[in-house]
Amino acid sequence: MTQSNNRHDLEDLTDDEALFEELEREEDADLSMLRERRIKDIQDELERRQAMEENKHGLYTEITNEKEFMDITTSEKYVVGHFYHDDFRRCKIMDTHLEKLAREYYNTRFIKINVMNAPFLVEKLQVRVLPCVMAWLDGFAQIKVVGFDELGGTDSFSTGMLELKLTNAGVIRKKNQDTQQTKRSIFQNEGGGDDDDSDFD
């Protein structure tokens, strides 16, 4: 009886050890697969960021030629463009916010152009008050932020306020965010008044 019990205990112990070994092998395999998947995700993300940086994504770049500005707004999926003038202090304030957002939202191209270099666009898009930020999705204008009125009417507005406007317009998106957007004509005028003190007419 004792010998039989010992044999039975030995068999149970052997079964348990085999089970633990099998579980360890499965865990090692799962961890290995998880590790490989994670490494691949990181490599893919680095490659994506490198490709975007090569195409000026992640940067806030100045465009000096209005044809190039138009080409970017029609060829890139997400574009935020700032119409500015060197002499306007509020344009410099807007620059600081757009630089921050450009570093965070790699999927969107952030550009700016001096209104003195863009007479056709200024007229066509009815840019009357500066700063003026417009954003495009697949070549169609989604939003036009004129002056600081829509950002709290103060020079000390937060980057988050501008970020929210651009997010709601669907032109800046976190990775894997998927939203449907209404397309509008690239030259459609949208909102904005002429009561800002940065009127340059």
mmCIF file with all atom_site columns, C-alpha atoms in Angstrom:
data_model
loop_
_atom_site.group_PDB
_atom_site.id
_atom_site.type_symbol
_atom_site.label_atom_id
_atom_site.label_alt_id
_atom_site.label_comp_id
_atom_site.label_asym_id
_atom_site.label_entity_id
_atom_site.label_seq_id
_atom_site.pdbx_PDB_ins_code
_atom_site.Cartn_x
_atom_site.Cartn_y
_atom_site.Cartn_z
_atom_site.occupancy
_atom_site.B_iso_or_equiv
_atom_site.pdbx_formal_charge
_atom_site.auth_seq_id
_atom_site.auth_comp_id
_atom_site.auth_asym_id
_atom_site.auth_atom_id
_atom_site.pdbx_PDB_model_num
ATOM 1   C CA . MET A 1 1   ? 0.000   0.000  0.000   1.00 0.00 ? 1   MET A CA 1
ATOM 2   C CA . THR A 1 2   ? 2.762   2.374  0.930   1.00 0.00 ? 2   THR A CA 1
ATOM 3   C CA . GLN A 1 3   ? 4.788   1.380  -2.117  1.00 0.00 ? 3   GLN A CA 1
ATOM 4   C CA . SER A 1 4   ? 1.738   1.850  -4.337  1.00 0.00 ? 4   SER A CA 1
ATOM 5   C CA . ASN A 1 5   ? 1.083   5.269  -2.824  1.00 0.00 ? 5   ASN A CA 1
ATOM 6   C CA . ASN A 1 6   ? 4.705   6.235  -3.341  1.00 0.00 ? 6   ASN A CA 1
ATOM 7   C CA . ARG A 1 7   ? 4.540   5.130  -6.969  1.00 0.00 ? 7   ARG A CA 1
ATOM 8   C CA . HIS A 1 8   ? 1.308   7.100  -7.387  1.00 0.00 ? 8   HIS A CA 1
ATOM 9   C CA . ASP A 1 9   ? 2.880   10.174 -5.773  1.00 0.00 ? 9   ASP A CA 1
ATOM 10  C CA . LEU A 1 10  ? 5.913   9.802  -8.029  1.00 0.00 ? 10  LEU A CA 1
ATOM 11  C CA . GLU A 1 11  ? 3.692   9.596  -11.096 1.00 0.00 ? 11  GLU A CA 1
ATOM 12  C CA . ASP A 1 12  ? 1.753   12.691 -9.935  1.00 0.00 ? 12  ASP A CA 1
ATOM 13  C CA . LEU A 1 13  ? 5.016   14.528 -9.324  1.00 0.00 ? 13  LEU A CA 1
ATOM 14  C CA . THR A 1 14  ? 6.324   13.527 -12.749 1.00 0.00 ? 14  THR A CA 1
ATOM 15  C CA . ASP A 1 15  ? 3.029   14.626 -14.324 1.00 0.00 ? 15  ASP A CA 1
ATOM 16  C CA . ASP A 1 16  ? 3.208   17.934 -12.462 1.00 0.00 ? 16  ASP A CA 1
ATOM 17  C CA . GLU A 1 17  ? 6.810   18.517 -13.523 1.00 0.00 ? 17  GLU A CA 1
ATOM 18  C CA . ALA A 1 18  ? 5.947   17.731 -17.134 1.00 0.00 ? 18  ALA A CA 1
ATOM 19  C CA . LEU A 1 19  ? 2.990   20.089 -16.927 1.00 0.00 ? 19  LEU A CA 1
ATOM 20  C CA . PHE A 1 20  ? 5.147   22.864 -15.461 1.00 0.00 ? 20  PHE A CA 1
ATOM 21  C CA . GLU A 1 21  ? 7.796   22.316 -18.136 1.00 0.00 ? 21  GLU A CA 1
ATOM 22  C CA . GLU A 1 22  ? 5.140   22.479 -20.827 1.00 0.00 ? 22  GLU A CA 1
ATOM 23  C CA . LEU A 1 23  ? 3.679   25.659 -19.317 1.00 0.00 ? 23  LEU A CA 1
ATOM 24  C CA . GLU A 1 24  ? 7.141   27.208 -19.112 1.00 0.00 ? 24  GLU A CA 1
ATOM 25  C CA . ARG A 1 25  ? 7.782   26.342 -22.759 1.00 0.00 ? 25  ARG A CA 1
ATOM 26  C CA . GLU A 1 26  ? 4.436   27.901 -23.729 1.00 0.00 ? 26  GLU A CA 1
ATOM 27  C CA . GLU A 1 27  ? 5.150   30.995 -21.631 1.00 0.00 ? 27  GLU A CA 1
ATOM 28  C CA . ASP A 1 28  ? 8.615   31.296 -23.173 1.00 0.00 ? 28  ASP A CA 1
ATOM 29  C CA . ALA A 1 29  ? 7.109   30.920 -26.642 1.00 0.00 ? 29  ALA A CA 1
ATOM 30  C CA . ASP A 1 30  ? 4.379   33.478 -25.835 1.00 0.00 ? 30  ASP A CA 1
ATOM 31  C CA . LEU A 1 31  ? 6.925   35.905 -24.383 1.00 0.00 ? 31  LEU A CA 1
ATOM 32  C CA . SER A 1 32  ? 9.194   35.394 -27.359 1.00 0.00 ? 32  SER A CA 1
ATOM 33  C CA . MET A 1 33  ? 6.323   36.042 -29.790 1.00 0.00 ? 33  MET A CA 1
ATOM 34  C CA . LEU A 1 34  ? 5.227   39.074 -27.767 1.00 0.00 ? 34  LEU A CA 1
ATOM 35  C CA . ARG A 1 35  ? 8.794   40.381 -27.686 1.00 0.00 ? 35  ARG A CA 1
ATOM 36  C CA . GLU A 1 36  ? 9.202   39.866 -31.458 1.00 0.00 ? 36  GLU A CA 1
ATOM 37  C CA . ARG A 1 37  ? 5.880   41.582 -32.161 1.00 0.00 ? 37  ARG A CA 1
ATOM 38  C CA . ARG A 1 38  ? 6.842   44.515 -29.919 1.00 0.00 ? 38  ARG A CA 1
ATOM 39  C CA . ILE A 1 39  ? 10.258  44.877 -31.579 1.00 0.00 ? 39  ILE A CA 1
ATOM 40  C CA . LYS A 1 40  ? 8.606   44.829 -35.009 1.00 0.00 ? 40  LYS A CA 1
ATOM 41  C CA . ASP A 1 41  ? 6.098   47.499 -33.888 1.00 0.00 ? 41  ASP A CA 1
ATOM 42  C CA . ILE A 1 42  ? 8.933   49.700 -32.641 1.00 0.00 ? 42  ILE A CA 1
ATOM 43  C CA . GLN A 1 43  ? 10.913  49.198 -35.865 1.00 0.00 ? 43  GLN A CA 1
ATOM 44  C CA . ASP A 1 44  ? 7.832   49.997 -37.965 1.00 0.00 ? 44  ASP A CA 1
ATOM 45  C CA . GLU A 1 45  ? 7.177   53.145 -35.927 1.00 0.00 ? 45  GLU A CA 1
ATOM 46  C CA . LEU A 1 46  ? 10.807  54.280 -36.266 1.00 0.00 ? 46  LEU A CA 1
ATOM 47  C CA . GLU A 1 47  ? 10.729  53.661 -40.023 1.00 0.00 ? 47  GLU A CA 1
ATOM 48  C CA . ARG A 1 48  ? 7.438   55.565 -40.305 1.00 0.00 ? 48  ARG A CA 1
ATOM 49  C CA . ARG A 1 49  ? 8.838   58.514 -38.352 1.00 0.00 ? 49  ARG A CA 1
ATOM 50  C CA . GLN A 1 50  ? 12.044  58.520 -40.378 1.00 0.00 ? 50  GLN A CA 1
ATOM 51  C CA . ALA A 1 51  ? 10.074  58.522 -43.639 1.00 0.00 ? 51  ALA A CA 1
ATOM 52  C CA . MET A 1 52  ? 7.859   61.316 -42.365 1.00 0.00 ? 52  MET A CA 1
ATOM 53  C CA . GLU A 1 53  ? 10.830  63.377 -41.201 1.00 0.00 ? 53  GLU A CA 1
ATOM 54  C CA . GLU A 1 54  ? 12.372  63.001 -44.649 1.00 0.00 ? 54  GLU A CA 1
ATOM 55  C CA . ASN A 1 55  ? 9.107   64.446 -46.002 1.00 0.00 ? 55  ASN A CA 1
ATOM 56  C CA . LYS A 1 56  ? 9.212   67.274 -43.406 1.00 0.00 ? 56  LYS A CA 1
ATOM 57  C CA . HIS A 1 57  ? 6.647   65.686 -41.098 1.00 0.00 ? 57  HIS A CA 1
ATOM 58  C CA . GLY A 1 58  ? 7.292   66.429 -37.445 1.00 0.00 ? 58  GLY A CA 1
ATOM 59  C CA . LEU A 1 59  ? 8.667   69.808 -38.476 1.00 0.00 ? 59  LEU A CA 1
ATOM 60  C CA . TYR A 1 60  ? 7.087   73.229 -38.873 1.00 0.00 ? 60  TYR A CA 1
ATOM 61  C CA . THR A 1 61  ? 8.490   74.471 -42.162 1.00 0.00 ? 61  THR A CA 1
ATOM 62  C CA . GLU A 1 62  ? 8.345   77.770 -43.965 1.00 0.00 ? 62  GLU A CA 1
ATOM 63  C CA . ILE A 1 63  ? 7.321   77.745 -47.606 1.00 0.00 ? 63  ILE A CA 1
ATOM 64  C CA . THR A 1 64  ? 8.398   80.754 -49.661 1.00 0.00 ? 64  THR A CA 1
ATOM 65  C CA . ASN A 1 65  ? 6.630   79.898 -52.913 1.00 0.00 ? 65  ASN A CA 1
ATOM 66  C CA . GLU A 1 66  ? 2.831   79.873 -53.062 1.00 0.00 ? 66  GLU A CA 1
ATOM 67  C CA . LYS A 1 67  ? 2.748   77.224 -55.803 1.00 0.00 ? 67  LYS A CA 1
ATOM 68  C CA . GLU A 1 68  ? 4.699   74.883 -53.526 1.00 0.00 ? 68  GLU A CA 1
ATOM 69  C CA . PHE A 1 69  ? 2.290   75.766 -50.693 1.00 0.00 ? 69  PHE A CA 1
ATOM 70  C CA . MET A 1 70  ? -0.688  74.837 -52.893 1.00 0.00 ? 70  MET A CA 1
ATOM 71  C CA . ASP A 1 71  ? 1.031   71.628 -54.044 1.00 0.00 ? 71  ASP A CA 1
ATOM 72  C CA . ILE A 1 72  ? 1.526   70.557 -50.424 1.00 0.00 ? 72  ILE A CA 1
ATOM 73  C CA . THR A 1 73  ? -2.096  71.235 -49.479 1.00 0.00 ? 73  THR A CA 1
ATOM 74  C CA . THR A 1 74  ? -3.319  69.117 -52.380 1.00 0.00 ? 74  THR A CA 1
ATOM 75  C CA . SER A 1 75  ? -0.776  66.268 -52.261 1.00 0.00 ? 75  SER A CA 1
ATOM 76  C CA . GLU A 1 76  ? -0.559  65.599 -48.510 1.00 0.00 ? 76  GLU A CA 1
ATOM 77  C CA . LYS A 1 77  ? -3.429  63.986 -46.599 1.00 0.00 ? 77  LYS A CA 1
ATOM 78  C CA . TYR A 1 78  ? -3.341  66.305 -43.546 1.00 0.00 ? 78  TYR A CA 1
ATOM 79  C CA . VAL A 1 79  ? -1.982  69.848 -43.752 1.00 0.00 ? 79  VAL A CA 1
ATOM 80  C CA . VAL A 1 80  ? -2.064  72.800 -41.365 1.00 0.00 ? 80  VAL A CA 1
ATOM 81  C CA . GLY A 1 81  ? -0.974  76.097 -42.905 1.00 0.00 ? 81  GLY A CA 1
ATOM 82  C CA . HIS A 1 82  ? -0.278  79.428 -41.225 1.00 0.00 ? 82  HIS A CA 1
ATOM 83  C CA . PHE A 1 83  ? -0.512  82.706 -43.155 1.00 0.00 ? 83  PHE A CA 1
ATOM 84  C CA . TYR A 1 84  ? 1.672   85.196 -41.308 1.00 0.00 ? 84  TYR A CA 1
ATOM 85  C CA . HIS A 1 85  ? 3.528   88.508 -41.480 1.00 0.00 ? 85  HIS A CA 1
ATOM 86  C CA . ASP A 1 86  ? 6.913   89.194 -39.884 1.00 0.00 ? 86  ASP A CA 1
ATOM 87  C CA . ASP A 1 87  ? 5.720   92.426 -38.270 1.00 0.00 ? 87  ASP A CA 1
ATOM 88  C CA . PHE A 1 88  ? 2.793   90.861 -36.374 1.00 0.00 ? 88  PHE A CA 1
ATOM 89  C CA . ARG A 1 89  ? 3.559   89.741 -32.827 1.00 0.00 ? 89  ARG A CA 1
ATOM 90  C CA . ARG A 1 90  ? 0.516   87.477 -32.741 1.00 0.00 ? 90  ARG A CA 1
ATOM 91  C CA . CYS A 1 91  ? 1.864   85.529 -35.714 1.00 0.00 ? 91  CYS A CA 1
ATOM 92  C CA . LYS A 1 92  ? 4.969   84.730 -33.670 1.00 0.00 ? 92  LYS A CA 1
ATOM 93  C CA . ILE A 1 93  ? 2.740   83.550 -30.813 1.00 0.00 ? 93  ILE A CA 1
ATOM 94  C CA . MET A 1 94  ? 0.895   81.267 -33.236 1.00 0.00 ? 94  MET A CA 1
ATOM 95  C CA . ASP A 1 95  ? 4.240   79.916 -34.490 1.00 0.00 ? 95  ASP A CA 1
ATOM 96  C CA . THR A 1 96  ? 5.176   78.664 -31.010 1.00 0.00 ? 96  THR A CA 1
ATOM 97  C CA . HIS A 1 97  ? 1.927   76.673 -30.728 1.00 0.00 ? 97  HIS A CA 1
ATOM 98  C CA . LEU A 1 98  ? 2.207   75.212 -34.233 1.00 0.00 ? 98  LEU A CA 1
ATOM 99  C CA . GLU A 1 99  ? 5.830   74.165 -33.630 1.00 0.00 ? 99  GLU A CA 1
ATOM 100 C CA . LYS A 1 100 ? 4.715   72.185 -30.558 1.00 0.00 ? 100 LYS A CA 1
ATOM 101 C CA . LEU A 1 101 ? 1.886   70.489 -32.441 1.00 0.00 ? 101 LEU A CA 1
ATOM 102 C CA . ALA A 1 102 ? 4.118   69.658 -35.415 1.00 0.00 ? 102 ALA A CA 1
ATOM 103 C CA . ARG A 1 103 ? 6.452   67.672 -33.153 1.00 0.00 ? 103 ARG A CA 1
ATOM 104 C CA . GLU A 1 104 ? 3.541   65.723 -31.693 1.00 0.00 ? 104 GLU A CA 1
ATOM 105 C CA . TYR A 1 105 ? 1.449   64.954 -34.785 1.00 0.00 ? 105 TYR A CA 1
ATOM 106 C CA . TYR A 1 106 ? 3.682   63.234 -37.331 1.00 0.00 ? 106 TYR A CA 1
ATOM 107 C CA . ASN A 1 107 ? 0.794   62.380 -39.644 1.00 0.00 ? 107 ASN A CA 1
ATOM 108 C CA . THR A 1 108 ? 0.125   66.054 -40.371 1.00 0.00 ? 108 THR A CA 1
ATOM 109 C CA . ARG A 1 109 ? 2.307   68.418 -42.383 1.00 0.00 ? 109 ARG A CA 1
ATOM 110 C CA . PHE A 1 110 ? 2.689   71.837 -40.694 1.00 0.00 ? 110 PHE A CA 1
ATOM 111 C CA . ILE A 1 111 ? 3.700   74.737 -42.935 1.00 0.00 ? 111 ILE A CA 1
ATOM 112 C CA . LYS A 1 112 ? 3.631   78.521 -42.963 1.00 0.00 ? 112 LYS A CA 1
ATOM 113 C CA . ILE A 1 113 ? 3.906   81.197 -45.620 1.00 0.00 ? 113 ILE A CA 1
ATOM 114 C CA . ASN A 1 114 ? 4.474   84.930 -45.430 1.00 0.00 ? 114 ASN A CA 1
ATOM 115 C CA . VAL A 1 115 ? 1.460   86.732 -46.902 1.00 0.00 ? 115 VAL A CA 1
ATOM 116 C CA . MET A 1 116 ? 3.875   88.938 -48.855 1.00 0.00 ? 116 MET A CA 1
ATOM 117 C CA . ASN A 1 117 ? 4.907   85.797 -50.804 1.00 0.00 ? 117 ASN A CA 1
ATOM 118 C CA . ALA A 1 118 ? 1.351   84.628 -51.428 1.00 0.00 ? 118 ALA A CA 1
ATOM 119 C CA . PRO A 1 119 ? -0.749  87.381 -53.063 1.00 0.00 ? 119 PRO A CA 1
ATOM 120 C CA . PHE A 1 120 ? -2.828  84.912 -55.088 1.00 0.00 ? 120 PHE A CA 1
ATOM 121 C CA . LEU A 1 121 ? -3.650  82.707 -52.077 1.00 0.00 ? 121 LEU A CA 1
ATOM 122 C CA . VAL A 1 122 ? -4.343  85.697 -49.854 1.00 0.00 ? 122 VAL A CA 1
ATOM 123 C CA . GLU A 1 123 ? -6.905  86.923 -52.361 1.00 0.00 ? 123 GLU A CA 1
ATOM 124 C CA . LYS A 1 124 ? -8.368  83.519 -53.229 1.00 0.00 ? 124 LYS A CA 1
ATOM 125 C CA . LEU A 1 125 ? -8.706  82.374 -49.607 1.00 0.00 ? 125 LEU A CA 1
ATOM 126 C CA . GLN A 1 126 ? -9.799  85.830 -48.426 1.00 0.00 ? 126 GLN A CA 1
ATOM 127 C CA . VAL A 1 127 ? -7.056  86.083 -45.815 1.00 0.00 ? 127 VAL A CA 1
ATOM 128 C CA . ARG A 1 128 ? -7.800  89.492 -44.289 1.00 0.00 ? 128 ARG A CA 1
ATOM 129 C CA . VAL A 1 129 ? -6.778  89.135 -40.653 1.00 0.00 ? 129 VAL A CA 1
ATOM 130 C CA . LEU A 1 130 ? -3.582  87.658 -39.235 1.00 0.00 ? 130 LEU A CA 1
ATOM 131 C CA . PRO A 1 131 ? -2.663  85.260 -37.911 1.00 0.00 ? 131 PRO A CA 1
ATOM 132 C CA . CYS A 1 132 ? -4.757  83.014 -40.117 1.00 0.00 ? 132 CYS A CA 1
ATOM 133 C CA . VAL A 1 133 ? -4.463  79.240 -39.795 1.00 0.00 ? 133 VAL A CA 1
ATOM 134 C CA . MET A 1 134 ? -6.149  76.963 -42.286 1.00 0.00 ? 134 MET A CA 1
ATOM 135 C CA . ALA A 1 135 ? -6.176  73.187 -42.426 1.00 0.00 ? 135 ALA A CA 1
ATOM 136 C CA . TRP A 1 136 ? -6.804  70.737 -45.255 1.00 0.00 ? 136 TRP A CA 1
ATOM 137 C CA . LEU A 1 137 ? -7.795  67.087 -45.430 1.00 0.00 ? 137 LEU A CA 1
ATOM 138 C CA . ASP A 1 138 ? -7.124  65.397 -48.782 1.00 0.00 ? 138 ASP A CA 1
ATOM 139 C CA . GLY A 1 139 ? -6.866  68.840 -50.413 1.00 0.00 ? 139 GLY A CA 1
ATOM 140 C CA . PHE A 1 140 ? -10.158 70.142 -49.009 1.00 0.00 ? 140 PHE A CA 1
ATOM 141 C CA . ALA A 1 141 ? -10.251 73.007 -46.514 1.00 0.00 ? 141 ALA A CA 1
ATOM 142 C CA . GLN A 1 142 ? -11.657 71.927 -43.163 1.00 0.00 ? 142 GLN A CA 1
ATOM 143 C CA . ILE A 1 143 ? -11.171 74.930 -40.900 1.00 0.00 ? 143 ILE A CA 1
ATOM 144 C CA . LYS A 1 144 ? -10.048 78.562 -40.882 1.00 0.00 ? 144 LYS A CA 1
ATOM 145 C CA . VAL A 1 145 ? -8.934  80.062 -37.560 1.00 0.00 ? 145 VAL A CA 1
ATOM 146 C CA . VAL A 1 146 ? -8.696  83.845 -37.840 1.00 0.00 ? 146 VAL A CA 1
ATOM 147 C CA . GLY A 1 147 ? -6.921  85.842 -35.157 1.00 0.00 ? 147 GLY A CA 1
ATOM 148 C CA . PHE A 1 148 ? -7.331  84.631 -31.567 1.00 0.00 ? 148 PHE A CA 1
ATOM 149 C CA . ASP A 1 149 ? -11.093 85.159 -31.150 1.00 0.00 ? 149 ASP A CA 1
ATOM 150 C CA . GLU A 1 150 ? -11.867 81.425 -31.444 1.00 0.00 ? 150 GLU A CA 1
ATOM 151 C CA . LEU A 1 151 ? -8.982  80.614 -29.088 1.00 0.00 ? 151 LEU A CA 1
ATOM 152 C CA . GLY A 1 152 ? -10.258 82.577 -26.116 1.00 0.00 ? 152 GLY A CA 1
ATOM 153 C CA . GLY A 1 153 ? -9.540  86.052 -27.463 1.00 0.00 ? 153 GLY A CA 1
ATOM 154 C CA . THR A 1 154 ? -6.284  86.283 -25.526 1.00 0.00 ? 154 THR A CA 1
ATOM 155 C CA . ASP A 1 155 ? -2.597  86.147 -26.444 1.00 0.00 ? 155 ASP A CA 1
ATOM 156 C CA . SER A 1 156 ? -2.025  83.616 -23.664 1.00 0.00 ? 156 SER A CA 1
ATOM 157 C CA . PHE A 1 157 ? -4.304  80.882 -25.052 1.00 0.00 ? 157 PHE A CA 1
ATOM 158 C CA . SER A 1 158 ? -3.105  77.310 -24.536 1.00 0.00 ? 158 SER A CA 1
ATOM 159 C CA . THR A 1 159 ? -1.754  75.045 -27.248 1.00 0.00 ? 159 THR A CA 1
ATOM 160 C CA . GLY A 1 160 ? -4.535  72.663 -26.207 1.00 0.00 ? 160 GLY A CA 1
ATOM 161 C CA . MET A 1 161 ? -7.199  75.079 -27.457 1.00 0.00 ? 161 MET A CA 1
ATOM 162 C CA . LEU A 1 162 ? -5.682  75.144 -30.937 1.00 0.00 ? 162 LEU A CA 1
ATOM 163 C CA . GLU A 1 163 ? -5.102  71.389 -30.758 1.00 0.00 ? 163 GLU A CA 1
ATOM 164 C CA . LEU A 1 164 ? -8.790  70.833 -29.975 1.00 0.00 ? 164 LEU A CA 1
ATOM 165 C CA . LYS A 1 165 ? -9.873  72.973 -32.949 1.00 0.00 ? 165 LYS A CA 1
ATOM 166 C CA . LEU A 1 166 ? -7.611  71.056 -35.316 1.00 0.00 ? 166 LEU A CA 1
ATOM 167 C CA . THR A 1 167 ? -8.590  67.687 -33.832 1.00 0.00 ? 167 THR A CA 1
ATOM 168 C CA . ASN A 1 168 ? -12.298 68.466 -34.224 1.00 0.00 ? 168 ASN A CA 1
ATOM 169 C CA . ALA A 1 169 ? -11.608 69.421 -37.840 1.00 0.00 ? 169 ALA A CA 1
ATOM 170 C CA . GLY A 1 170 ? -10.005 65.993 -38.349 1.00 0.00 ? 170 GLY A CA 1
ATOM 171 C CA . VAL A 1 171 ? -6.641  67.318 -39.531 1.00 0.00 ? 171 VAL A CA 1
ATOM 172 C CA . ILE A 1 172 ? -4.556  66.207 -36.578 1.00 0.00 ? 172 ILE A CA 1
ATOM 173 C CA . ARG A 1 173 ? -5.043  62.686 -35.320 1.00 0.00 ? 173 ARG A CA 1
ATOM 174 C CA . LYS A 1 174 ? -3.466  60.401 -32.809 1.00 0.00 ? 174 LYS A CA 1
ATOM 175 C CA . LYS A 1 175 ? -2.086  57.167 -34.251 1.00 0.00 ? 175 LYS A CA 1
ATOM 176 C CA . ASN A 1 176 ? -4.839  54.727 -35.276 1.00 0.00 ? 176 ASN A CA 1
ATOM 177 C CA . GLN A 1 177 ? -7.545  57.345 -34.726 1.00 0.00 ? 177 GLN A CA 1
ATOM 178 C CA . ASP A 1 178 ? -10.147 56.966 -37.453 1.00 0.00 ? 178 ASP A CA 1
ATOM 179 C CA . THR A 1 179 ? -12.712 59.667 -38.047 1.00 0.00 ? 179 THR A CA 1
ATOM 180 C CA . GLN A 1 180 ? -14.962 60.510 -40.972 1.00 0.00 ? 180 GLN A CA 1
ATOM 181 C CA . GLN A 1 181 ? -14.597 64.053 -42.302 1.00 0.00 ? 181 GLN A CA 1
ATOM 182 C CA . THR A 1 182 ? -16.794 66.181 -44.509 1.00 0.00 ? 182 THR A CA 1
ATOM 183 C CA . LYS A 1 183 ? -14.829 67.326 -47.514 1.00 0.00 ? 183 LYS A CA 1
ATOM 184 C CA . ARG A 1 184 ? -14.936 70.927 -48.598 1.00 0.00 ? 184 ARG A CA 1
ATOM 185 C CA . SER A 1 185 ? -13.417 72.797 -51.492 1.00 0.00 ? 185 SER A CA 1
ATOM 186 C CA . ILE A 1 186 ? -9.821  73.931 -50.942 1.00 0.00 ? 186 ILE A CA 1
ATOM 187 C CA . PHE A 1 187 ? -10.855 77.519 -51.590 1.00 0.00 ? 187 PHE A CA 1
ATOM 188 C CA . GLN A 1 188 ? -14.014 77.535 -49.492 1.00 0.00 ? 188 GLN A CA 1
ATOM 189 C CA . ASN A 1 189 ? -14.100 80.475 -47.099 1.00 0.00 ? 189 ASN A CA 1
ATOM 190 C CA . GLU A 1 190 ? -15.150 79.463 -43.611 1.00 0.00 ? 190 GLU A CA 1
ATOM 191 C CA . GLY A 1 191 ? -16.037 81.824 -40.733 1.00 0.00 ? 191 GLY A CA 1
ATOM 192 C CA . GLY A 1 192 ? -13.736 84.378 -39.156 1.00 0.00 ? 192 GLY A CA 1
ATOM 193 C CA . GLY A 1 193 ? -14.258 88.090 -38.836 1.00 0.00 ? 193 GLY A CA 1
ATOM 194 C CA . ASP A 1 194 ? -12.243 91.181 -39.641 1.00 0.00 ? 194 ASP A CA 1
ATOM 195 C CA . ASP A 1 195 ? -12.283 92.697 -36.157 1.00 0.00 ? 195 ASP A CA 1
ATOM 196 C CA . ASP A 1 196 ? -8.813  91.480 -35.062 1.00 0.00 ? 196 ASP A CA 1
ATOM 197 C CA . ASP A 1 197 ? -6.170  94.146 -34.549 1.00 0.00 ? 197 ASP A CA 1
ATOM 198 C CA . SER A 1 198 ? -3.904  92.320 -36.977 1.00 0.00 ? 198 SER A CA 1
ATOM 199 C CA . ASP A 1 199 ? -5.835  93.355 -40.088 1.00 0.00 ? 199 ASP A CA 1
ATOM 200 C CA . PHE A 1 200 ? -3.237  93.888 -42.788 1.00 0.00 ? 200 PHE A CA 1
ATOM 201 C CA . ASP A 1 201 ? -5.400  95.369 -45.577 1.00 0.00 ? 201 ASP A CA 1
#
